[in-house]
Structure formats: structure tokens, C-alpha cells
Amino acid sequence: MNKKTNFLLFTAVLLIGFLPLNAAKPQKEPLKILAIGNSFSDDAVEYLDELALADSIPLIVGNLYIGGCSLERHWKNATEQLADYSYRKSNLGVFTNQDHKTLLDGLLDENWDFIVVQQVSQLSGKYDTYFPYLPNLMKFVKAHAKNPKVKFALHQVWAYAQNSTHEGFANYDRDQMKMYLAITETVKKVAATTRIKIIIPSGTAIQNCRTSEIGDHLNRDGYHLDLLTGRYIASCTWFETFFHKSCIGVGFKPAGVTDRQATIAQYAAHYAVRRPFEITSMADFAFSFLPISDKIIPEILVY
């Protein structure tokens, strides 16, 4: 054998010797989150997988999607096994979309850690509309979930833009603040009644950002979030809620969102998770002077 052959053999032995060590490293199990929702949950999870990937967090997130779907309809779909859902899923960053699925199809697809529920937006601030449908739906999930320790989370959605023409805005006298306050108070009360311990405060995060220089420009049609900053804020809120890590400084922002917009969005989400039922004013937001620390929270003006 010549020197080159000896070197190649020696290198191969070394590599083979290291393979079992690498293979033996435990792989962290992905966190698995399923939303039983509608277009608002679709908006909220749009960038969640990319945020997780940027922070090296393994994540599987699914959304059982029907546009404008209420809790009453979700419960009807569950009891009658109606294949009315689009089942949208990101598995470690790989996206799939399957139509004509039942709620049970999505529920049994993974050993979900968390199930997120929400009311349709125009009824989110109306306490009576959650019952008996939400408790019934929770019983159905518990009876069929593959994970007996699955936990529920309640999505606090956002109020409409002040100029929204959505017909459901009339439920709140076409008043954004009235809608926001109704949603936050209702979600708090519903969570207490159903003993759901996790609330995702997307609505407060959006309202926080509306007090900033970005203003009331976070919706694409008056009620759905815009495809960039609005959706990014909601995804950051989910990120911080489920991963128990600050979203400030996370290494992903959507193309088309400026660094300043991204930082404002991250702080809006961060403040919302810290204060889920109060608006944190960002009117004089100067992020270059704000430390990434909870110490800043008491200094921020809260309405």
C-alpha cells in the first residue's frame, strides 16, 4: 500500500469509529401543537415554524382549518365526523395541506402536546357563545387524544381594524377598543370556567403594536392580519407562550419586514405575554435604548 491508500484507510477507520458516538446522541422530541381553528389560527401560526427553526427548536404544528368556523360548528363537525377541514401541517419546517379531513383525522395524526381552541372572531367577546360547545369539544378531544396528558390553550384573538367593514363588528358597536376589551375579559372568564391554564394573547400583542408608530395598519382586509408584520406579531406571541423563551432577538423575520418593524413586533408580543389582558403603550418606543430584560416592564406605560 502506498501512503495515500494508508491515509484513506486511516481516515475511514476514524470516521467509522465516530459514527456510533454521533448516532447515540439523544434527539430532542419535537413539541407538537394542534390548532382547532379557522383563518385566525392560520394567520397566527404562519411564521411559527420558521421562528422555531431559527432558534433550533423542533416543532410540529397543525391547523384544522375552516374559514369563519365557530366553536358550535367545530362541535357539530366532531359529533357528525364531517370531513370539512383543510389540515395544514408543518413537520419540522416541511409544509403539507390535505383537504376533506375530519377533526378526528387531525387529532389522531400526532401525539399532540397542546390543543389550541378559539372562538370565531365576531363571537370571541361573547361569553355565552362558548357554551356548551367548548366544554363538549374538550371532552371529545380528551376522549380521543393519543396523548393522555394533552394540554389545552385558548387563543385570544385580535380586535378588528377601526375602519373594518366586517358585519360582525356591529357586535361591538364598530368600536375597536370595545371589541378588544370584550375579547380579553371573555377569554379570561372562559379560561377560568373551563380550567384552561394557557392563554395565547395575540389580541393584546396586536393592540400593543397599534399604539406604536406602525399604528392601526396590521390587517389586510380589516380583520385578517396582514401577511407580514401582523402575522409575525401573532407568531412571536405563540413562540413565547409555548417555548417559554423571549422572542426578542430571535433570528428570523419575514422578507419585507424591516429590522425596526421586526423589533417593534417582537416587543409587542413580549409585553403581551407578560401582561395578557392589558395594553402596553409603545407610543414612545425607542428600541435602541431598551435592554432585553424584564426590568423594562415596570417602566412601560400600561393603559
XYZ file of C-alpha atoms in Angstrom, residues 29-219:
191
model
C -38.510 15.331 20.831
C -40.391 17.979 18.840
C -43.084 19.995 20.548
C -46.434 19.205 18.937
C -49.176 21.845 18.744
C -52.559 21.431 17.035
C -54.996 24.291 16.492
C -58.688 23.547 16.051
C -59.404 26.842 14.405
C -60.044 28.942 11.354
C -58.382 31.707 9.370
C -57.291 33.500 12.553
C -55.304 30.485 13.761
C -53.953 30.201 10.218
C -52.722 33.809 10.421
C -51.209 33.221 13.854
C -49.068 30.168 13.054
C -47.823 31.357 9.655
C -44.275 32.021 10.839
C -44.186 29.881 13.979
C -42.291 27.037 12.330
C -39.657 29.404 10.936
C -39.217 31.084 14.315
C -38.733 27.664 15.894
C -36.224 26.588 13.243
C -34.259 29.811 13.710
C -33.980 29.016 17.410
C -33.208 25.291 16.842
C -36.499 24.197 18.419
C -38.005 21.053 16.850
C -41.683 21.718 16.229
C -44.691 20.078 14.633
C -47.657 22.431 14.269
C -51.008 21.586 12.726
C -54.118 23.627 11.980
C -57.534 22.138 11.351
C -58.816 24.967 9.191
C -62.260 26.094 8.116
C -62.619 29.779 7.334
C -65.003 31.503 9.768
C -65.527 28.337 11.803
C -67.206 28.805 15.180
C -66.997 26.549 18.214
C -70.564 25.476 17.526
C -69.568 24.262 14.071
C -66.427 22.538 15.369
C -68.601 20.619 17.823
C -71.076 19.669 15.069
C -68.161 18.514 12.884
C -66.796 16.394 15.727
C -70.078 14.667 16.533
C -71.018 14.052 12.898
C -67.454 13.319 11.711
C -67.768 15.789 8.850
C -64.767 15.897 6.506
C -64.893 19.670 6.111
C -61.378 20.625 7.219
C -58.211 21.569 5.450
C -55.497 20.049 7.593
C -52.417 22.252 7.349
C -49.272 20.967 8.986
C -45.623 21.911 9.344
C -43.445 18.981 10.382
C -40.003 20.323 11.290
C -40.435 23.004 8.623
C -41.922 20.764 5.900
C -45.417 22.006 4.996
C -48.343 19.834 3.844
C -52.008 20.607 3.193
C -54.711 17.955 2.991
C -58.355 18.715 2.238
C -61.535 16.886 3.231
C -60.296 15.815 6.630
C -62.286 15.260 9.805
C -61.417 16.731 13.170
C -60.569 13.219 14.324
C -58.124 12.787 11.408
C -56.070 15.702 12.659
C -56.408 14.749 16.296
C -55.110 11.215 15.717
C -52.317 12.222 13.347
C -49.847 13.032 16.135
C -49.312 12.585 19.831
C -50.139 16.260 20.400
C -48.737 18.088 23.437
C -51.107 21.051 23.106
C -54.508 21.593 21.539
C -55.380 25.229 20.838
C -59.035 26.259 20.668
C -60.644 29.588 19.799
C -63.981 31.140 19.030
C -64.709 32.719 15.657
C -63.630 36.353 15.757
C -67.001 38.125 15.733
C -68.162 35.998 18.699
C -64.892 35.965 20.637
C -66.097 38.658 23.017
C -69.460 36.977 23.640
C -69.179 34.651 26.647
C -72.378 32.669 26.084
C -71.329 31.607 22.576
C -68.571 29.384 24.025
C -71.065 27.132 25.801
C -71.815 24.262 25.723
C -69.633 23.852 22.633
C -66.168 24.395 24.101
C -66.561 22.068 27.104
C -68.103 19.433 24.807
C -65.245 19.798 22.356
C -62.702 19.466 25.158
C -64.350 16.236 26.327
C -64.232 14.898 22.771
C -60.537 15.742 22.472
C -59.691 14.157 25.815
C -61.586 11.004 24.866
C -59.728 10.569 21.565
C -56.313 12.212 22.002
C -53.339 9.871 21.704
C -51.591 11.788 24.469
C -53.498 11.375 27.767
C -51.602 14.371 29.172
C -52.514 16.754 26.338
C -52.996 20.351 27.486
C -55.421 22.942 26.170
C -54.633 26.521 25.227
C -57.124 29.277 24.438
C -56.293 31.709 21.646
C -57.146 35.305 22.487
C -57.722 36.768 19.020
C -57.460 40.423 17.990
C -59.995 43.171 17.573
C -60.736 44.374 14.062
C -59.155 47.438 12.491
C -61.075 50.569 13.374
C -62.193 51.001 9.748
C -63.252 47.352 9.338
C -66.395 46.687 7.347
C -66.845 43.159 8.752
C -70.534 42.733 9.604
C -69.621 41.112 12.937
C -68.002 44.371 14.049
C -71.531 45.565 14.813
C -71.484 43.244 17.835
C -69.119 45.773 19.409
C -70.696 48.955 18.046
C -67.912 49.131 15.445
C -65.527 50.179 18.219
C -62.073 48.566 18.242
C -61.372 49.202 21.922
C -64.777 47.904 22.937
C -64.126 44.728 20.931
C -60.641 44.304 22.401
C -61.878 44.682 25.980
C -64.777 42.306 25.363
C -62.435 39.667 23.941
C -59.869 39.896 26.736
C -62.457 39.813 29.511
C -64.375 36.974 27.866
C -61.277 34.864 27.233
C -60.163 35.359 30.832
C -63.577 34.286 32.108
C -63.862 31.321 29.719
C -60.392 30.088 30.671
C -61.335 30.196 34.355
C -64.632 28.382 33.727
C -63.073 25.625 31.606
C -59.835 25.484 33.626
C -57.681 26.195 30.601
C -54.404 27.452 32.017
C -52.704 28.638 28.829
C -53.868 31.787 27.050
C -52.141 32.973 23.864
C -52.565 36.782 23.941
C -52.343 37.555 20.226
C -55.073 40.172 20.607
C -53.113 42.117 23.201
C -49.927 41.832 21.128
C -51.675 43.351 18.106
C -53.219 46.077 20.253
C -49.789 46.852 21.756
C -48.338 47.327 18.296
C -51.219 49.559 17.260
C -50.022 52.084 19.861
C -46.603 52.239 18.161
C -45.517 54.161 15.071
C -46.895 51.255 12.993
C -50.407 52.219 14.071
C -53.625 50.536 13.009
C -52.105 49.077 9.840
C -51.855 45.398 10.733
C -54.807 43.989 8.798
